[in-house]
């Protein structure tokens, strides 16, 4: 039984970690820090093919999960005059966590159909969202694990 627990722990930890997905060209094209998750929910992996810049000042990536249940992440420069508190008031089941990097907010929108998370650092705004059955605690862990790429 201990061997099964040990193997399960090893596989979970091995599959749930990531490395920096941003290439030098992308990093040189923006003027704010980019973040990537170092811990993902079980069964999820970062799809490096989805890393992109769909418009100037916005970087996106997809975290693929089982049964095509994806978590989408976008990042942009933190807006100077945005009411984050008012925005977070639109979340149901809202939970706020203050970290060294900034405040993390997680909750639901769209009448509970979409789970959403946000981290507003001093320079970058990171947003994750999913319609998958991802627990809000898992989104919190994902946001708490963000590492900066530069």
Coordinates of C-alpha atoms in Angstrom, one line a residue:
X1 CA 0.0 0.0 0.0
X2 CA 2.8 2.4 0.8
X3 CA 4.4 1.7 -2.5
X4 CA 1.2 2.6 -4.3
X5 CA 0.9 5.8 -2.4
X6 CA 4.6 6.6 -3.2
X7 CA 4.2 5.9 -6.9
X8 CA 0.9 8.0 -7.0
X9 CA 2.7 10.9 -5.3
X10 CA 5.6 10.7 -7.7
X11 CA 3.4 10.6 -10.8
X12 CA 1.2 13.4 -9.5
X13 CA 4.2 15.6 -8.8
X14 CA 6.0 14.8 -12.0
X15 CA 2.9 15.5 -14.2
X16 CA 1.9 18.6 -12.4
X17 CA 5.0 20.7 -12.8
X18 CA 5.9 22.9 -15.7
X19 CA 8.9 24.9 -17.1
X20 CA 9.0 28.3 -18.6
X21 CA 7.1 28.2 -21.9
X22 CA 8.0 31.6 -23.2
X23 CA 10.6 32.0 -25.9
X24 CA 13.1 34.9 -26.1
X25 CA 11.4 36.5 -29.0
X26 CA 8.1 36.7 -27.2
X27 CA 9.8 38.0 -24.0
X28 CA 11.6 40.7 -26.0
X29 CA 8.3 41.8 -27.6
X30 CA 6.6 42.8 -24.3
X31 CA 7.5 45.2 -21.6
X32 CA 5.9 43.6 -18.5
X33 CA 6.8 40.4 -16.6
X34 CA 5.2 37.1 -17.8
X35 CA 4.2 34.4 -15.4
X36 CA 3.8 30.7 -15.9
X37 CA 2.3 28.1 -13.4
X38 CA 4.7 25.7 -11.8
X39 CA 1.9 23.6 -10.3
X40 CA -1.1 22.3 -12.2
X41 CA -4.2 20.4 -11.3
X42 CA -3.8 16.6 -11.6
X43 CA -4.1 15.4 -15.2
X44 CA -3.4 18.9 -16.7
X45 CA -0.4 20.0 -18.7
X46 CA 0.7 23.3 -20.3
X47 CA 0.3 23.2 -24.1
X48 CA 3.4 25.1 -25.3
X49 CA 1.9 25.2 -28.8
X50 CA -0.8 27.6 -27.6
X51 CA 1.5 30.2 -26.2
X52 CA 0.9 33.3 -28.2
X53 CA 0.3 37.0 -28.5
X54 CA -3.1 37.5 -30.2
X55 CA -2.8 41.3 -29.9
X56 CA -0.2 43.8 -28.8
X57 CA 0.2 43.7 -25.0
X58 CA -1.7 40.4 -24.4
X59 CA -0.1 36.9 -24.0
X60 CA -2.2 33.8 -23.8
X61 CA -1.7 30.1 -23.2
X62 CA -3.8 27.0 -22.7
X63 CA -3.5 24.4 -20.0
X64 CA -5.0 21.1 -21.4
X65 CA -6.8 18.8 -19.1
X66 CA -8.6 15.4 -19.4
X67 CA -11.5 15.1 -21.8
X68 CA -10.6 18.5 -23.5
X69 CA -11.3 20.4 -20.3
X70 CA -9.0 23.3 -20.6
X71 CA -7.9 26.2 -18.4
X72 CA -7.2 29.4 -20.3
X73 CA -4.6 32.0 -19.1
X74 CA -4.2 35.5 -20.4
X75 CA -1.7 38.2 -19.2
X76 CA -1.5 41.9 -19.9
X77 CA 0.1 44.9 -18.4
X78 CA -1.7 45.8 -15.2
X79 CA -4.2 48.7 -15.9
X80 CA -3.5 51.8 -14.0
X81 CA -7.1 52.9 -13.4
X82 CA -9.1 49.7 -13.0
X83 CA -11.4 48.9 -10.1
X84 CA -10.2 45.4 -9.2
X85 CA -12.4 45.3 -6.1
X86 CA -15.5 46.1 -8.2
X87 CA -14.5 43.4 -10.7
X88 CA -14.0 40.8 -8.0
X89 CA -17.5 41.7 -6.6
X90 CA -18.9 40.0 -9.8
X91 CA -17.5 36.7 -8.6
X92 CA -19.8 34.3 -6.7
X93 CA -18.1 32.0 -4.1
X94 CA -15.3 34.6 -4.1
X95 CA -12.1 34.0 -2.2
X96 CA -9.3 36.5 -1.9
X97 CA -5.7 35.7 -0.9
X98 CA -3.0 38.2 -0.4
X99 CA 0.4 37.0 -1.5
X100 CA 3.8 38.6 -1.9
X101 CA 3.2 38.9 -5.7
X102 CA -0.3 40.5 -5.2
X103 CA -3.9 39.7 -4.5
X104 CA -5.3 36.5 -5.9
X105 CA -9.1 36.3 -6.4
X106 CA -10.9 33.1 -7.4
X107 CA -14.6 32.5 -7.8
X108 CA -17.4 31.8 -10.4
X109 CA -19.0 33.9 -13.1
X110 CA -21.7 33.1 -15.7
X111 CA -24.1 31.8 -13.0
X112 CA -21.5 29.4 -11.8
X113 CA -20.6 27.9 -15.2
X114 CA -17.2 29.4 -15.3
X115 CA -14.5 29.3 -12.7
X116 CA -12.2 32.3 -12.8
X117 CA -9.0 33.4 -11.1
X118 CA -7.0 36.6 -11.1
X119 CA -3.7 37.8 -9.9
X120 CA -2.8 41.4 -10.1
X121 CA 0.9 42.0 -9.5
X122 CA 2.5 45.4 -9.5
X123 CA 3.0 45.2 -13.3
X124 CA 1.0 42.3 -14.7
X125 CA -2.6 41.1 -14.6
X126 CA -3.0 37.3 -14.9
X127 CA -6.4 35.9 -15.5
X128 CA -7.3 32.2 -15.7
X129 CA -10.8 30.8 -16.5
X130 CA -12.3 27.4 -17.3
X131 CA -15.7 25.7 -17.7
X132 CA -14.0 22.5 -16.6
X133 CA -14.8 20.9 -13.2
X134 CA -11.7 22.4 -11.6
X135 CA -12.1 23.2 -7.9
X136 CA -11.4 26.8 -6.8
X137 CA -8.7 25.5 -4.5
X138 CA -6.9 24.1 -7.5
X139 CA -7.1 27.4 -9.3
X140 CA -5.7 29.1 -6.2
X141 CA -2.7 26.6 -6.1
X142 CA -2.1 27.3 -9.8
X143 CA -2.0 31.1 -9.2
X144 CA 0.0 30.8 -6.1
X145 CA 2.6 28.7 -8.0
X146 CA 3.2 31.4 -10.7
X147 CA 6.8 32.0 -11.5
X148 CA 8.1 35.0 -13.5
X149 CA 9.9 34.4 -16.7
X150 CA 12.0 37.6 -16.5

